[in-house]
Structure formats: C-alpha cells, structure tokens
Short mmCIF file of C-alpha atoms and ligand atoms in Angstrom, two decimals:
data_model
loop_
_atom_site.label_atom_id
_atom_site.label_comp_id
_atom_site.label_asym_id
_atom_site.label_seq_id
_atom_site.Cartn_x
_atom_site.Cartn_y
_atom_site.Cartn_z
CA MET A 731 -6.16 7.37 3.70
CA ALA A 732 -5.10 11.00 4.09
CA THR A 733 -7.34 13.49 2.36
CA PHE A 734 -7.18 17.24 2.62
CA GLU A 735 -10.55 18.75 3.55
CA ARG A 736 -11.98 22.10 2.48
CA ARG A 737 -15.48 23.52 2.75
CA MET A 738 -17.13 25.54 -0.02
CA ASP A 739 -20.65 26.62 1.04
CA LYS A 740 -22.75 23.43 1.38
CA ARG A 741 -20.05 21.34 -0.21
CA VAL A 742 -17.25 19.50 1.57
CA LEU A 743 -14.20 18.82 -0.60
CA ARG A 744 -11.96 15.89 0.25
CA ILE A 745 -8.83 15.82 -1.86
CA ALA A 746 -6.44 12.88 -2.12
CA ASP A 747 -3.07 12.83 -3.88
CA THR A 748 -3.97 10.08 -6.35
CA ALA A 749 -7.03 8.30 -7.74
CA ASP A 750 -6.01 5.13 -5.88
CA GLU A 751 -5.75 6.97 -2.58
CA LEU A 752 -9.08 8.63 -3.31
CA ALA A 753 -10.79 5.29 -3.87
CA LYS A 754 -9.38 4.01 -0.58
CA ALA A 755 -10.56 7.12 1.27
CA VAL A 756 -14.06 6.78 -0.19
CA ALA A 757 -14.20 3.06 0.65
CA GLU A 758 -13.16 3.91 4.21
CA ALA A 759 -15.81 6.61 4.50
CA MET A 760 -18.49 4.33 3.02
CA ALA A 761 -17.66 1.47 5.39
CA GLU A 762 -17.94 3.85 8.30
CA LYS A 763 -21.19 5.41 7.05
CA VAL A 764 -22.84 2.06 6.36
CA SER A 765 -21.98 0.60 9.75
CA ARG A 766 -23.04 3.78 11.58
CA THR A 767 -26.34 3.85 9.66
CA LEU A 768 -27.01 0.14 10.14
CA SER A 769 -26.66 0.59 13.88
CA GLN A 770 -29.75 2.85 13.63
CA GLN A 771 -31.85 1.21 10.88
CA PRO A 772 -32.24 -2.25 9.30
CA LEU A 773 -31.19 -1.48 5.72
CA PHE A 774 -28.92 0.87 3.78
CA SER A 775 -29.91 2.24 0.34
CA LEU A 776 -26.88 2.84 -1.91
CA VAL A 777 -27.18 4.41 -5.37
CA LEU A 778 -24.38 3.41 -7.73
CA SER A 779 -22.87 5.51 -10.47
CA GLY A 780 -21.72 4.31 -13.87
CA GLY A 781 -18.73 5.29 -15.95
CA ASN A 782 -15.06 4.51 -15.33
CA THR A 783 -14.22 6.47 -12.19
CA PRO A 784 -16.05 4.29 -9.66
CA GLN A 785 -14.51 1.04 -10.93
CA ARG A 786 -11.49 1.37 -8.62
CA LEU A 787 -13.85 1.91 -5.70
CA TYR A 788 -16.10 -1.03 -6.60
CA ARG A 789 -13.08 -3.34 -6.85
CA LEU A 790 -11.84 -2.13 -3.45
CA LEU A 791 -15.27 -2.62 -1.87
CA ALA A 792 -15.32 -6.15 -3.26
CA GLY A 793 -11.71 -6.70 -2.20
CA GLU A 794 -10.04 -5.42 0.94
CA TYR A 795 -13.21 -3.75 2.24
CA ALA A 796 -15.50 -6.71 1.54
CA LEU A 797 -15.82 -7.69 5.19
CA GLN A 798 -16.20 -4.12 6.42
CA ILE A 799 -19.70 -3.70 5.03
CA ASP A 800 -22.69 -5.95 5.84
CA TRP A 801 -23.74 -6.35 2.19
CA ASN A 802 -26.76 -8.48 3.16
CA ARG A 803 -28.28 -5.28 4.55
CA VAL A 804 -27.30 -2.99 1.66
CA HIS A 805 -29.76 -2.46 -1.21
CA LEU A 806 -28.30 -1.30 -4.52
CA PHE A 807 -29.97 1.17 -6.88
CA TRP A 808 -28.69 3.06 -9.92
CA GLY A 809 -28.40 6.78 -10.52
CA ASP A 810 -28.69 6.24 -14.24
CA GLU A 811 -28.59 3.58 -16.90
CA ARG A 812 -28.05 3.41 -20.57
CA TYR A 813 -31.15 2.00 -22.29
CA VAL A 814 -29.35 -1.14 -23.44
CA PRO A 815 -29.55 -4.82 -22.44
CA TYR A 816 -27.83 -5.76 -19.17
CA ASP A 817 -25.10 -7.64 -21.05
CA HIS A 818 -24.28 -4.67 -23.28
CA PRO A 819 -20.70 -3.34 -22.76
CA GLY A 820 -22.17 0.09 -21.94
CA SER A 821 -24.55 -1.16 -19.24
CA ASN A 822 -23.94 0.37 -15.82
CA PHE A 823 -25.63 -2.64 -14.28
CA ARG A 824 -23.20 -4.97 -16.05
CA LEU A 825 -20.27 -2.92 -14.67
CA ALA A 826 -21.58 -3.26 -11.11
CA ARG A 827 -22.50 -6.92 -11.56
CA GLU A 828 -18.94 -7.77 -12.66
CA THR A 829 -17.03 -5.61 -10.17
CA LEU A 830 -19.26 -5.63 -7.09
CA ILE A 831 -22.39 -7.81 -7.09
CA GLU A 832 -20.93 -11.13 -8.23
CA PRO A 833 -17.63 -10.88 -6.29
CA LEU A 834 -19.56 -10.01 -3.10
CA HIS A 835 -22.40 -12.45 -3.76
CA ILE A 836 -24.88 -9.67 -3.01
CA PRO A 837 -28.33 -11.30 -2.73
CA GLY A 838 -30.52 -10.78 -5.80
CA GLU A 839 -33.33 -9.30 -3.72
CA ASN A 840 -30.96 -6.51 -2.70
CA VAL A 841 -30.20 -5.49 -6.28
CA HIS A 842 -32.58 -3.08 -8.01
CA PRO A 843 -31.33 -2.35 -11.54
CA MET A 844 -33.10 0.14 -13.77
CA PRO A 845 -35.25 -1.87 -16.24
CA THR A 846 -34.04 -1.58 -19.82
CA HIS A 847 -36.20 -4.25 -21.40
CA ILE A 848 -39.57 -2.47 -21.20
CA ASP A 849 -41.45 -1.36 -24.32
CA THR A 850 -40.54 2.29 -23.95
CA PRO A 851 -37.97 4.15 -21.82
CA SER A 852 -40.70 6.30 -20.26
CA GLN A 853 -42.62 3.20 -19.16
CA ALA A 854 -39.34 1.87 -17.74
CA ALA A 855 -38.83 5.14 -15.84
CA ARG A 856 -42.34 4.85 -14.36
CA LEU A 857 -41.71 1.24 -13.40
CA TYR A 858 -38.44 2.10 -11.66
CA GLU A 859 -40.02 4.98 -9.81
CA SER A 860 -42.73 2.68 -8.46
CA ALA A 861 -40.03 0.22 -7.34
CA LEU A 862 -38.25 3.08 -5.55
CA ARG A 863 -41.50 4.21 -3.90
CA ALA A 864 -42.17 0.64 -2.76
CA PHE A 865 -38.77 0.54 -1.06
CA LEU A 866 -38.33 4.13 0.14
CA GLY A 867 -41.88 5.31 0.78
CA ASN A 868 -42.97 8.81 -0.19
CA ALA A 869 -39.54 10.46 -0.37
CA PRO A 870 -36.37 9.28 -2.18
CA ARG A 871 -34.16 9.72 0.88
CA PHE A 872 -31.38 7.40 -0.25
CA ASP A 873 -28.75 6.84 2.43
CA LEU A 874 -25.93 7.46 -0.06
CA VAL A 875 -25.81 8.42 -3.74
CA LEU A 876 -22.55 7.99 -5.65
CA LEU A 877 -22.17 10.31 -8.65
CA GLY A 878 -19.56 10.99 -11.27
CA MET A 879 -19.19 14.03 -13.51
CA GLY A 880 -18.39 14.37 -17.18
CA THR A 881 -16.13 17.08 -18.59
CA ASP A 882 -19.34 18.76 -19.82
CA GLY A 883 -20.61 18.94 -16.25
CA HIS A 884 -23.23 16.21 -16.63
CA THR A 885 -23.94 13.89 -13.74
CA ALA A 886 -25.95 10.69 -13.75
CA SER A 887 -27.65 11.15 -17.14
CA LEU A 888 -28.54 14.77 -16.54
CA PHE A 889 -26.87 16.45 -19.50
CA PRO A 890 -26.55 20.22 -20.05
CA GLY A 891 -29.51 21.82 -21.79
CA THR A 892 -31.76 18.74 -21.70
CA PRO A 893 -35.45 18.85 -20.69
CA VAL A 894 -35.01 16.39 -17.79
CA LEU A 895 -33.26 19.20 -15.87
CA GLN A 896 -36.66 20.92 -15.57
CA GLU A 897 -38.31 17.87 -13.94
CA ARG A 898 -39.52 18.89 -10.48
CA ALA A 899 -41.79 16.01 -9.44
CA ARG A 900 -40.80 12.67 -10.84
CA TRP A 901 -37.90 10.75 -9.32
CA VAL A 902 -36.93 8.91 -12.51
CA ALA A 903 -37.04 10.19 -16.07
CA VAL A 904 -35.66 9.63 -19.55
CA GLY A 905 -32.32 11.33 -20.19
CA GLU A 906 -30.78 12.28 -23.53
CA ALA A 907 -27.04 11.88 -23.97
CA PRO A 908 -25.04 13.53 -26.76
CA VAL A 909 -23.11 10.29 -27.23
CA GLU A 910 -24.17 6.69 -27.73
CA PRO A 911 -26.02 5.09 -26.06
CA ARG A 912 -28.13 8.25 -26.29
CA VAL A 913 -31.27 7.03 -24.56
CA ARG A 914 -30.85 6.88 -20.79
CA LEU A 915 -32.83 6.48 -17.59
CA THR A 916 -31.80 8.82 -14.81
CA LEU A 917 -32.68 9.91 -11.32
CA THR A 918 -33.89 13.50 -11.48
CA LEU A 919 -32.68 16.50 -9.50
CA PRO A 920 -35.57 16.22 -7.00
CA ALA A 921 -34.53 12.62 -6.31
CA LEU A 922 -30.81 13.38 -6.03
CA ASN A 923 -31.46 16.42 -3.82
CA ALA A 924 -33.60 14.41 -1.40
CA ALA A 925 -30.70 12.09 -0.53
CA LYS A 926 -29.22 11.91 2.97
CA ALA A 927 -25.75 11.98 1.42
CA VAL A 928 -24.24 12.50 -2.03
CA TYR A 929 -20.64 11.64 -2.87
CA PHE A 930 -19.20 12.97 -6.13
CA LEU A 931 -16.12 11.03 -7.23
CA VAL A 932 -14.10 12.98 -9.79
CA THR A 933 -10.53 12.33 -10.88
CA GLY A 934 -8.19 13.47 -13.62
CA ALA A 935 -6.80 16.75 -14.93
CA ASP A 936 -9.32 16.76 -17.78
CA LYS A 937 -12.09 17.50 -15.28
CA ALA A 938 -10.30 20.22 -13.29
CA GLN A 939 -11.75 23.16 -15.21
CA THR A 940 -15.30 21.80 -15.02
CA VAL A 941 -14.88 21.12 -11.28
CA GLN A 942 -13.91 24.77 -10.77
CA ARG A 943 -16.95 25.94 -12.76
CA VAL A 944 -19.31 23.64 -10.87
CA LEU A 945 -17.97 24.66 -7.46
CA ALA A 946 -18.27 28.30 -8.53
CA GLY A 947 -21.98 27.53 -8.98
CA GLU A 948 -22.33 27.71 -12.76
CA SER A 949 -25.95 26.53 -12.92
CA VAL A 950 -25.75 25.66 -16.60
CA LEU A 951 -23.76 22.63 -15.44
CA PRO A 952 -26.07 19.91 -14.07
CA ALA A 953 -23.54 18.75 -11.45
CA ALA A 954 -23.77 22.26 -9.92
CA LEU A 955 -27.52 21.70 -9.37
CA VAL A 956 -26.98 18.72 -7.07
CA LEU A 957 -27.33 20.32 -3.63
CA PRO A 958 -29.12 17.92 -1.24
CA ARG A 959 -31.65 19.94 0.77
CA GLU A 960 -30.81 18.35 4.10
CA GLY A 961 -28.11 15.91 3.10
CA GLU A 962 -24.36 15.76 3.22
CA LEU A 963 -22.55 16.67 -0.02
CA VAL A 964 -18.93 15.61 -0.42
CA TRP A 965 -16.83 16.15 -3.52
CA TRP A 966 -14.11 13.50 -3.48
CA LEU A 967 -11.34 14.70 -5.79
CA ASP A 968 -7.84 13.64 -6.61
CA LYS A 969 -5.23 16.40 -6.81
CA ALA A 970 -5.40 16.50 -10.60
CA ALA A 971 -9.15 17.18 -10.64
CA ALA A 972 -8.80 19.71 -7.81
CA LYS A 973 -6.10 21.74 -9.59
CA GLY A 974 -6.76 25.48 -9.35
CA LEU A 975 -9.17 25.28 -6.43
C1 6PG B 1019 -22.73 7.16 -16.87
C2 6PG B 1019 -22.48 7.83 -15.56
C3 6PG B 1019 -22.01 9.22 -15.83
C4 6PG B 1019 -20.57 9.24 -15.36
C5 6PG B 1019 -19.83 10.41 -15.97
C6 6PG B 1019 -18.34 10.31 -15.65
O1 6PG B 1019 -23.73 6.44 -17.01
O2 6PG B 1019 -21.86 7.33 -17.72
O3 6PG B 1019 -23.43 7.73 -14.66
O4 6PG B 1019 -22.73 10.23 -15.21
O5 6PG B 1019 -20.53 9.33 -13.96
O6 6PG B 1019 -20.00 10.33 -17.38
O7 6PG B 1019 -17.83 9.16 -16.26
P1 6PG B 1019 -16.32 8.70 -16.03
O8 6PG B 1019 -16.22 8.28 -14.60
O9 6PG B 1019 -16.15 7.54 -16.98
O10 6PG B 1019 -15.46 9.88 -16.36
#
C-alpha cells in the first residue's frame, strides 16, 4: 500500500490516504518486520494497543495477512488494560481475543494479558512486570509496540498530568483515566522507550491538531514523550490525522 514518508527528527511519518489503506500498509510492514526478525531470533514480542483504531489492523492480520506471519512464534503483550474482567466490553484483551487471538488460533502460551483479577491494581502491575521480566530478561526490549493516541494526547494509559508519567524505573504501573473505566494498568515510559520499534496508529480529523502538537514536541502530551532510545519510531497516519503537517 502506498504511503507517503516524511522524517521529523527521530520520528518517521508514513501517511496513507485512508484508514483502510493505512491498516494495509501497517499489516504489510508488520509481516515484513516479523519475518525479518524471526530469521534472526526464535520469538517475536508484540505489544498490542486497545481502543478502536487498531481493530481494522487486527482484522486484516487475522484475514488476508494471516499466513504472512508465523503466529506460533509471536508472543502477545498489552500496552495497557482497563482494570475490568476479560469479558467486559471495555477490555482490551477481549478486543484482541475476538479480532485476533481466536480467529488465528494463537496458542494460549503465547498470549500474556495484563491480569485484572488480582486484589489490587498495583499488585497486578507487579505481577505483570514479573511476567515481562521472565520473558524479556532485564530490559523490556519489545520487538514491536503498537500504540494509539487520544485527542488529549494520551497513549496507552498514560494520561496528561497523571503521576505515572513520572515513573522512571518500573515497567508496569497503575494509570488513571479521566473516563470510565478509570483504573488502568499501563506500560510506563521507560518500558515504551526501551522498545526496538514503536508504531503509532492514528487516524481521523479529530486527532490532527493533537498530532501536530505532539510532533512539535509538546511534552505536556504523553504521546510526545514516547521516543525509543535506540528503537525505530513510526507514526502511521491517515491523511485526515496528518492534516496541517
Ligand atoms: C486504550 C488504548 C488507548 C487508545 C487511545 C486511542 O486502552 O483505550 O490503549 O491508549 O489507543 O485512547 O483510542 P482510539 O483508537 O479508540 O481513538
């Protein structure tokens, strides 16, 4: 799928005409990245995003791109989760289970959802971090992290002005959302910025102004703080979200 590429400092922008074309371009890039990586290492660690934007992509990955990725060697993690049961309509895990995991019959041992049934969210965050450390070792160098962005500039469950933005050591922490479900688990900035690659997927005219502010480096916006130290950072945008750039 044709995308127009621009570079802005550390960020690469890839802009497609429509959200459908964007999803196809991202699926293409993911298939290529996974197969290239799996020719060098046994497993691929993929962090999924929640929200609506990635649903087109997940359906594509489970559809026409299903055979282009060796899903038996891909391990799924989450960038954030609402602190609700897995069958709750707002659960990011439920979204992925319905659009990706079940259609692709991804093996259970490859699926690492954030726990939302533990006594307290902070205990759940600790538990998830130990699961990540067991899989990744002493650095959260995920092979690919998928992220979305809200119109307020939040990403994962890192919302503007919340304490979790100050977290410099832990990989997983409790996030506070201004909308229900308010209690979240989220990867922290240190974890996101240790990734080998981060893909932001942002579509729609309603996000165009925030995209401009983030790319201009407005640090009050959490999405502007995601700058992988050594990793690739691609902002995948449709034309509507890229308006004014
Ligand atoms: C979540 C997501 C969140 C999402 C943005 C954008 O749990 O909601 O992780 O960070 O990516 O809110 O959501 P949309 O794609 O629905 O606009």
